[in-house]
Coordinates of C-alpha atoms in Angstrom, one line a residue:
M239 CA -0.1 0.0 0.0
S240 CA 1.2 3.5 -0.8
T241 CA 2.0 6.0 1.7
V242 CA -1.0 7.9 2.9
R243 CA -0.6 11.4 1.7
V244 CA -3.2 14.1 2.9
R245 CA -3.7 17.8 2.6
F246 CA -5.3 20.5 4.5
A247 CA -6.1 23.4 2.0
P248 CA -7.3 26.5 4.0
S249 CA -7.7 29.8 2.1
P250 CA -5.7 32.5 3.8
T251 CA -8.7 35.0 3.8
G252 CA -9.3 34.7 7.8
R253 CA -8.7 32.8 10.9
L254 CA -9.2 29.0 11.4
H255 CA -12.7 28.3 13.2
V256 CA -14.0 25.2 14.7
G257 CA -15.3 23.8 11.3
N258 CA -12.1 23.7 9.5
V259 CA -10.0 22.8 12.5
R260 CA -11.9 19.6 12.6
T261 CA -11.1 19.0 8.9
A262 CA -7.5 19.8 9.7
L263 CA -7.4 17.5 12.8
V264 CA -9.0 14.5 11.0
N265 CA -6.5 14.8 8.3
W266 CA -3.6 14.9 10.4
L267 CA -4.8 12.0 12.6
L268 CA -5.4 9.9 9.3
A269 CA -1.9 10.7 8.3
R270 CA -0.2 10.1 11.7
R271 CA -2.2 6.9 12.2
A272 CA -0.8 5.6 9.1
G273 CA 2.7 6.8 9.3
G274 CA 1.6 9.0 6.4
V275 CA 2.3 12.7 5.3
F276 CA 0.4 15.9 6.3
V277 CA 0.6 18.6 3.7
L278 CA -0.5 22.1 4.5
R279 CA -1.2 23.7 1.2
F280 CA -2.6 27.3 1.2
D281 CA -5.2 27.7 -1.5
D282 CA -4.3 31.4 -2.1
T283 CA -5.5 31.9 -5.6
D284 CA -8.1 34.4 -4.2
T285 CA -5.6 37.2 -4.7
E286 CA -7.9 40.1 -3.5
R287 CA -8.8 38.5 0.0
S288 CA -5.7 36.4 0.7
R289 CA -3.2 37.9 3.4
P290 CA 0.1 37.1 4.5
E291 CA -1.1 38.0 8.3
Y292 CA -3.5 35.2 7.7
V293 CA -1.1 32.6 6.5
E294 CA 1.0 33.3 9.6
A295 CA -2.1 33.3 11.7
I296 CA -3.0 29.8 10.4
R297 CA 0.4 28.4 10.9
E298 CA 0.4 29.8 14.5
D299 CA -3.1 28.2 15.2
L300 CA -1.8 24.9 13.9
R301 CA 1.2 24.9 15.8
W302 CA -0.7 25.7 19.1
L303 CA -3.1 22.7 18.4
G304 CA -0.1 20.5 17.9
L305 CA -1.0 19.9 14.2
T306 CA 2.7 20.0 12.7
W307 CA 2.9 19.6 9.1
D308 CA 5.5 17.7 7.0
E309 CA 5.2 19.7 3.7
E310 CA 4.0 23.2 2.8
A311 CA 2.8 24.6 -0.5
F312 CA 1.0 27.6 -2.1
Q313 CA -1.2 27.3 -4.7
S314 CA -0.2 30.9 -6.1
A315 CA 3.3 29.6 -6.8
R316 CA 1.9 26.9 -9.2
A317 CA 0.0 29.4 -11.4
D318 CA 2.0 28.5 -14.6
R319 CA 1.1 24.7 -14.1
H320 CA -2.5 25.7 -13.7
A321 CA -2.5 27.8 -16.8
E322 CA -0.8 25.0 -18.8
V323 CA -3.7 22.7 -17.8
V324 CA -6.2 25.3 -18.8
E325 CA -4.7 25.8 -22.3
R326 CA -4.7 22.0 -22.7
L327 CA -8.4 21.6 -21.9
K328 CA -9.1 24.5 -24.2
A329 CA -7.4 22.9 -27.0
E330 CA -9.0 19.5 -26.3
G331 CA -12.4 21.3 -26.6
R332 CA -13.2 20.5 -22.8
L333 CA -13.2 24.2 -21.6
Y334 CA -15.8 26.2 -23.7
A335 CA -16.3 29.9 -23.4
C336 CA -19.6 31.5 -22.3
Y337 CA -20.7 35.0 -22.2
E338 CA -23.8 35.2 -20.2
T339 CA -24.1 37.7 -17.4
P340 CA -25.2 36.5 -13.8
E341 CA -28.6 38.2 -14.5
E342 CA -29.1 36.2 -17.6
L343 CA -28.0 33.0 -15.9
E344 CA -30.4 33.7 -13.0
Y345 CA -33.3 34.2 -15.6
K346 CA -32.5 31.1 -17.2
R347 CA -32.6 29.2 -14.0
R348 CA -36.0 30.6 -13.2
R349 CA -37.5 29.6 -16.6
Q350 CA -36.2 26.0 -15.9
R351 CA -37.7 25.8 -12.6
A352 CA -41.1 27.3 -13.9
L353 CA -41.0 24.6 -16.4
G354 CA -40.3 21.8 -13.8
R355 CA -36.8 21.2 -15.2
P356 CA -33.5 21.1 -13.0
P357 CA -31.8 24.7 -13.2
I358 CA -28.6 23.4 -15.0
Y359 CA -26.8 25.3 -17.7
D360 CA -28.1 24.7 -21.1
R361 CA -24.6 24.6 -22.9
D362 CA -25.6 27.6 -25.1
G363 CA -21.9 28.6 -25.1
L364 CA -21.1 25.3 -27.2
T365 CA -23.4 26.7 -30.0
L366 CA -22.0 30.0 -30.5
T367 CA -20.3 30.8 -33.8
D368 CA -17.1 32.6 -34.1
E369 CA -19.1 35.4 -35.5
A370 CA -21.5 35.5 -32.6
R371 CA -18.5 35.3 -30.0
A372 CA -16.8 38.3 -31.8
K373 CA -20.1 40.2 -31.6
L374 CA -20.3 39.5 -27.7
E375 CA -16.7 40.5 -27.3
A376 CA -17.4 43.9 -29.3
E377 CA -20.0 44.6 -26.8
G378 CA -17.4 44.4 -24.1
R379 CA -18.2 41.0 -22.7
R380 CA -15.4 38.7 -21.6
P381 CA -16.0 35.0 -21.4
H382 CA -16.0 32.7 -18.5
W383 CA -14.8 29.3 -19.1
R384 CA -17.0 26.0 -18.3
L385 CA -15.7 22.3 -18.3
K386 CA -17.8 20.1 -20.6
L387 CA -18.8 17.2 -18.5
E388 CA -19.0 13.8 -20.0
H389 CA -22.8 12.6 -19.2
E390 CA -21.8 9.6 -17.1
D391 CA -22.5 8.1 -13.8
I392 CA -19.8 9.2 -11.5
R393 CA -19.2 6.7 -8.7
W394 CA -17.1 6.4 -5.8
D395 CA -17.0 4.5 -2.4
D396 CA -16.9 7.4 0.3
L397 CA -15.0 6.2 3.4
V398 CA -17.7 7.9 5.6
R399 CA -21.1 8.0 3.5
G400 CA -20.6 4.7 1.7
P401 CA -21.4 4.2 -2.2
C402 CA -22.0 7.6 -3.7
H403 CA -23.0 8.4 -7.4
Y404 CA -24.0 11.2 -9.4
D405 CA -25.4 11.2 -13.0
A406 CA -23.4 13.9 -14.5
A407 CA -26.2 14.8 -16.8
H408 CA -28.0 16.3 -13.9
L409 CA -25.0 18.5 -13.2
S410 CA -24.2 22.2 -14.8
D411 CA -21.2 22.1 -16.6
P412 CA -18.9 24.0 -13.8
V413 CA -17.1 27.4 -14.5
L414 CA -13.5 26.7 -13.9
V415 CA -12.1 30.0 -15.1
R416 CA -13.7 33.4 -14.4
E417 CA -14.1 36.2 -16.6
D418 CA -11.0 38.0 -15.4
G419 CA -8.9 34.9 -16.2
T420 CA -8.9 33.8 -12.5
L421 CA -9.5 30.2 -11.5
L422 CA -12.1 28.7 -9.3
Y423 CA -11.2 26.2 -6.6
T424 CA -12.1 23.1 -8.8
L425 CA -9.3 23.0 -11.3
P426 CA -6.2 24.0 -9.2
S427 CA -7.3 21.6 -6.3
V428 CA -7.5 18.7 -8.6
V429 CA -4.1 19.5 -10.4
D430 CA -2.4 20.1 -7.3
D431 CA -3.8 16.7 -5.5
I432 CA -2.3 14.8 -8.6
D433 CA 0.9 16.3 -8.7
M434 CA 1.5 16.0 -5.0
G435 CA 0.4 12.4 -4.8
I436 CA -2.7 12.9 -2.6
T437 CA -4.1 9.7 -1.6
H438 CA -7.0 10.8 0.7
V439 CA -9.3 13.8 0.6
V440 CA -11.1 14.4 4.0
R441 CA -13.6 17.2 4.0
G442 CA -17.1 18.4 4.8
E443 CA -20.1 16.9 3.1
D444 CA -20.9 20.2 1.6
H445 CA -18.3 19.2 -1.1
V446 CA -19.9 16.1 -2.2
V447 CA -21.3 17.4 -5.6
N448 CA -17.8 19.1 -6.1
T449 CA -16.2 15.7 -5.5
A450 CA -18.2 14.1 -8.4
V451 CA -17.0 16.9 -10.7
Q452 CA -13.2 16.7 -9.3
I453 CA -13.2 12.9 -10.1
Q454 CA -14.3 13.3 -13.6
V455 CA -11.6 16.2 -13.9
C456 CA -9.0 14.0 -12.2
R457 CA -9.5 11.2 -14.7
L458 CA -9.6 13.7 -17.6
L459 CA -6.2 14.7 -16.7
G460 CA -4.8 11.3 -16.6
G461 CA -4.8 10.9 -12.7
E462 CA -6.2 8.4 -10.2
P463 CA -8.9 9.9 -8.1
P464 CA -7.9 9.8 -4.4
A465 CA -10.1 8.2 -1.8
H466 CA -12.6 10.6 -0.3
A467 CA -14.3 10.9 3.0
H468 CA -17.1 13.5 3.5
L469 CA -17.8 14.5 7.3
S470 CA -21.1 15.5 8.3
L471 CA -21.1 19.0 9.3
L472 CA -21.4 20.3 12.7
T473 CA -24.7 21.7 14.2
D474 CA -25.3 23.7 17.3
A475 CA -26.5 22.0 20.5
G476 CA -30.1 22.0 19.6
G477 CA -29.3 20.3 16.2
G478 CA -29.7 23.4 14.1
G479 CA -27.2 25.0 11.9
L480 CA -24.2 26.5 13.4
S481 CA -25.1 30.1 14.4
K482 CA -22.8 32.7 12.8
R483 CA -21.2 33.0 16.3
L484 CA -20.4 29.5 16.7
G485 CA -19.6 28.8 13.0
S486 CA -17.1 31.7 13.1
L487 CA -15.7 30.5 16.7
S488 CA -11.9 31.0 15.9
V489 CA -9.0 29.0 17.4
A490 CA -7.8 32.7 18.4
D491 CA -11.1 33.0 20.5
L492 CA -10.7 29.5 22.2
R493 CA -7.2 30.2 22.9
D494 CA -8.0 33.6 24.4
D495 CA -10.8 31.9 26.5
G496 CA -8.1 29.9 28.3
L497 CA -9.0 26.5 26.7
E498 CA -6.6 23.6 26.4
P499 CA -5.5 22.6 22.8
M500 CA -5.9 19.0 23.8
A501 CA -9.5 19.6 25.1
I502 CA -10.2 21.1 21.4
N503 CA -8.6 18.2 19.6
A504 CA -10.1 15.5 21.8
L505 CA -13.6 16.9 21.4
L506 CA -13.3 17.6 17.5
A507 CA -11.7 14.1 16.9
R508 CA -14.7 12.3 18.5
L509 CA -17.5 14.4 17.2
G510 CA -19.6 12.5 14.6
T511 CA -18.3 9.0 16.0
S512 CA -19.9 6.7 18.5
D513 CA -16.7 6.8 20.5
D514 CA -16.8 8.0 24.1
I515 CA -15.5 11.7 24.3
Q516 CA -12.8 11.5 26.9
P517 CA -9.8 13.8 27.9
V518 CA -6.7 12.8 25.9
A519 CA -3.2 13.8 27.3
D520 CA -1.5 14.1 23.9
M521 CA -1.6 13.8 20.1
A522 CA 0.2 10.5 20.0
A523 CA -2.4 9.0 22.2
L524 CA -5.2 10.7 20.2
A525 CA -3.7 9.2 17.0
D526 CA -3.4 5.7 18.3
G527 CA -7.2 5.6 19.0
F528 CA -8.1 7.3 15.8
D529 CA -10.3 5.4 13.1
L530 CA -11.9 7.0 10.2
T531 CA -14.3 4.2 9.8
H532 CA -16.0 5.2 13.1
F533 CA -17.4 8.4 11.5
G534 CA -21.0 8.2 10.7
R535 CA -23.5 10.2 8.7
A536 CA -25.5 11.7 11.6
A537 CA -24.7 15.5 12.2
P538 CA -22.6 16.0 15.3
K539 CA -23.4 18.5 17.8
F540 CA -20.9 21.2 18.8
D541 CA -21.7 22.4 22.2
P542 CA -19.1 25.0 23.9
A543 CA -20.4 23.6 27.2
D544 CA -19.2 20.4 26.5
L545 CA -15.8 21.9 25.6
S546 CA -15.6 23.6 28.7
R547 CA -16.5 20.5 30.8
L548 CA -13.8 18.3 28.8
N549 CA -11.3 21.2 29.3
A550 CA -12.0 21.0 33.1
R551 CA -11.4 17.1 33.1
L552 CA -8.3 17.4 31.2
L553 CA -6.9 19.7 33.9
H554 CA -8.3 17.7 36.7
D555 CA -6.3 14.6 35.3
M556 CA -3.0 16.6 34.6
P557 CA 0.0 15.5 36.4
Y558 CA 2.2 18.1 38.1
E559 CA 5.3 17.3 35.7
A560 CA 2.8 18.6 32.8
A561 CA 1.9 21.6 34.6
R562 CA 5.1 22.7 36.2
D563 CA 6.4 25.1 33.6
R564 CA 3.2 26.6 33.1
L565 CA 2.7 27.3 36.7
K566 CA 6.2 28.8 36.9
A567 CA 5.1 31.0 34.2
L568 CA 2.2 32.3 35.9
R569 CA 4.4 32.5 39.1
A570 CA 1.8 30.1 40.7
D571 CA 4.1 27.0 41.4
G572 CA 3.5 25.7 44.8
G573 CA 4.7 22.3 44.2
A574 CA 3.0 19.2 43.6
V575 CA 1.2 19.1 46.7
F576 CA -0.3 22.5 45.9
W577 CA -1.2 21.3 42.3
E578 CA -2.9 18.1 43.5
A579 CA -4.9 20.2 46.1
V580 CA -6.3 22.7 43.6
R581 CA -6.4 21.0 40.1
G582 CA -9.8 19.5 40.7
N583 CA -11.3 23.0 41.1
L584 CA -9.9 24.3 37.8
E585 CA -12.0 25.1 34.8
R586 CA -9.3 26.9 33.1
F587 CA -5.5 26.5 33.7
A588 CA -5.2 30.5 34.6
D589 CA -7.7 29.7 37.5
V590 CA -4.7 28.5 39.5
S591 CA -3.5 32.0 40.0
E592 CA -6.4 32.6 42.3
W593 CA -5.9 29.2 44.4
H594 CA -2.2 30.2 44.5
A595 CA -3.2 33.4 46.4
V596 CA -5.4 31.7 48.5
A597 CA -2.8 29.5 49.8
F598 CA 0.1 31.6 49.8
G599 CA -0.8 35.2 49.5
D600 CA -3.1 37.7 51.1
V601 CA -6.9 37.3 51.1
V602 CA -9.8 39.2 52.5
P603 CA -11.5 37.1 55.0
R604 CA -15.2 37.0 55.1
A605 CA -17.4 36.6 58.2
R606 CA -21.0 36.7 59.4
A607 CA -22.0 38.5 62.5
E608 CA -23.5 35.3 64.2
D609 CA -20.0 33.5 63.7
A610 CA -18.0 36.0 65.8
G611 CA -17.7 33.7 68.9
F612 CA -17.2 30.7 66.9
L613 CA -14.2 32.2 65.1
R614 CA -12.7 33.2 68.2
A615 CA -12.9 29.7 69.5
A616 CA -11.4 28.3 66.2
L617 CA -8.6 30.8 66.8
E618 CA -7.9 29.7 70.1
A619 CA -8.1 25.9 69.2
L620 CA -5.7 26.4 66.2
P621 CA -3.1 23.4 66.5
E622 CA 0.5 23.9 66.6
E623 CA 2.4 23.2 63.6
P624 CA 3.7 20.9 62.1
W625 CA 0.5 20.4 60.0
D626 CA -0.4 17.6 57.7
A627 CA -3.5 16.3 55.9
Q628 CA -4.9 15.0 59.3
T629 CA -4.9 18.6 60.9
W630 CA -8.1 19.8 59.5
G631 CA -9.9 16.8 60.8
A632 CA -8.3 17.0 64.1
W633 CA -9.1 20.8 64.5
T634 CA -12.6 20.6 63.2
G635 CA -13.3 17.6 65.4
A636 CA -12.1 19.5 68.4
L637 CA -14.3 22.6 67.6
K638 CA -17.5 20.4 66.9
A639 CA -17.0 18.9 70.4
A640 CA -16.4 22.4 72.0
T641 CA -19.1 24.4 70.3
G642 CA -21.7 21.7 69.0
R643 CA -21.6 23.1 65.6
K644 CA -21.6 20.5 62.7
G645 CA -22.1 20.4 58.9
K646 CA -22.3 23.5 57.2
G647 CA -22.5 25.7 60.2
L648 CA -19.3 24.2 61.2
F649 CA -17.3 24.4 58.0
M650 CA -18.6 27.3 56.0
P651 CA -17.5 29.9 58.6
L652 CA -13.9 28.5 58.5
R653 CA -13.9 28.4 54.6
L654 CA -15.1 32.0 54.5
A655 CA -12.6 33.1 57.0
L656 CA -9.6 31.2 55.5
T657 CA -10.1 31.5 51.9
G658 CA -12.5 34.5 51.5
L659 CA -14.7 32.2 49.3
D660 CA -17.7 29.9 49.7
H661 CA -16.3 27.2 47.5
G662 CA -13.0 25.8 46.6
P663 CA -10.4 22.7 47.3
E664 CA -10.8 20.5 50.1
L665 CA -9.6 22.3 53.1
A666 CA -7.9 19.3 54.5
A667 CA -5.4 19.7 51.7
L668 CA -5.4 23.4 51.5
L669 CA -4.9 24.0 55.3
P670 CA -1.2 22.7 55.5
L671 CA -0.3 25.0 52.3
I672 CA -2.0 28.2 54.1
G673 CA 0.2 27.4 57.2
R674 CA -0.6 28.3 60.8
A675 CA 0.6 32.1 60.5
R676 CA -1.5 33.1 57.7
A677 CA -4.6 30.8 59.1
A678 CA -4.4 32.5 62.5
D679 CA -4.0 36.1 60.8
R680 CA -7.3 35.4 58.7
L681 CA -9.1 33.9 61.6
S682 CA -8.3 36.9 63.7
R683 CA -9.4 39.5 61.0
A684 CA -12.4 37.4 60.4
A685 CA -13.5 37.6 64.0
V686 CA -12.9 41.4 64.1
A687 CA -15.0 41.8 61.1
A688 CA -17.8 39.6 62.6
E689 CA -17.8 41.4 66.0
A690 CA -18.0 44.8 64.2
A691 CA -21.0 43.5 62.2
A692 CA -22.5 42.3 65.4
R693 CA -22.5 45.7 67.0

């Protein structure tokens, strides 16, 4: 079997978003699982909208996600090759000139629908005489060029959708060259896939009809069509089409929101499959468990809430060794004991700074008036150091016996005083990190605040 070669071919006209990141990821996983080649090919033939800054932004996003590429190419650098193929197809009579305006084409389509016919191009361009063409051009019209399709049944075995076929007689001859001479997506894509030896094309199901045309173009040019896989398009949590807000959710947005790249990868790699969506520590593990045949035709739901939950689970499982350098960068490295104490309360990695301040910094204690006496008793009963994981239980046990408090009435005043918050990590783990001096100071300040409130 030949080496698997796949390509991710973004147009550098904007940032990567969740839809095309999923396509990039599935291509990458397919290549890595097979020990193949992942090609990053910029389809930058739209000279008006393509921008160098978007090229660099796409590279940055892919690197952040861990989607490293083996080869890089730009379609614009292959313009001479594309022009050569265009001239060949013109010479062979497979590309023919058409002069209709957009308004005239729309009028034709409306008439065909009114007559109950499919709104496909009627091939009027093929009937033009040299004299008629000269007259149209004298009027200032410039031709666009259509490919004359062979009216055949185009078939392929889709790796997601199963057997597919289209009767080319029911398809419009596609425009391959615009009036200004620039090329539409279809021809450069096929030429480059052939020349680059692409073996598998994985993309969204909105390209299925394009695939039928491209298979015929590929064979026309003497190539062997690659295997195709068309992924069902993402929907929103309710099963409807992605809103503009979600559909344009960019990698930059996700990164700015503090999400982990592996949370994004783990979710998008499994959406559309029957596999459980679980945290995955690294890309190698994700590739090892990847199987393209697990994708089905049902439309998967993309819910940002699922992504947030998966992100939290990934952090809760993250070992200290994986977090250490990032903790140092945030100046929040309290050691392995600190990380293990607080990681279960993180939704975003940056949340760790708050808990580092609680453990080692200065907090504003909170207290209720009715807890003033209890806080004084807690301060007096505060054990001497050294402290360990059993200190909390011993201290609260003594307080329960001395004051008669229990449950929330016992624990919540202590949490408010020691952390300034009504939620957080287990205090049995947090208390030794806070230490006796900070704990005593916070309890004292909380008691004073409670006494002032009681006056």
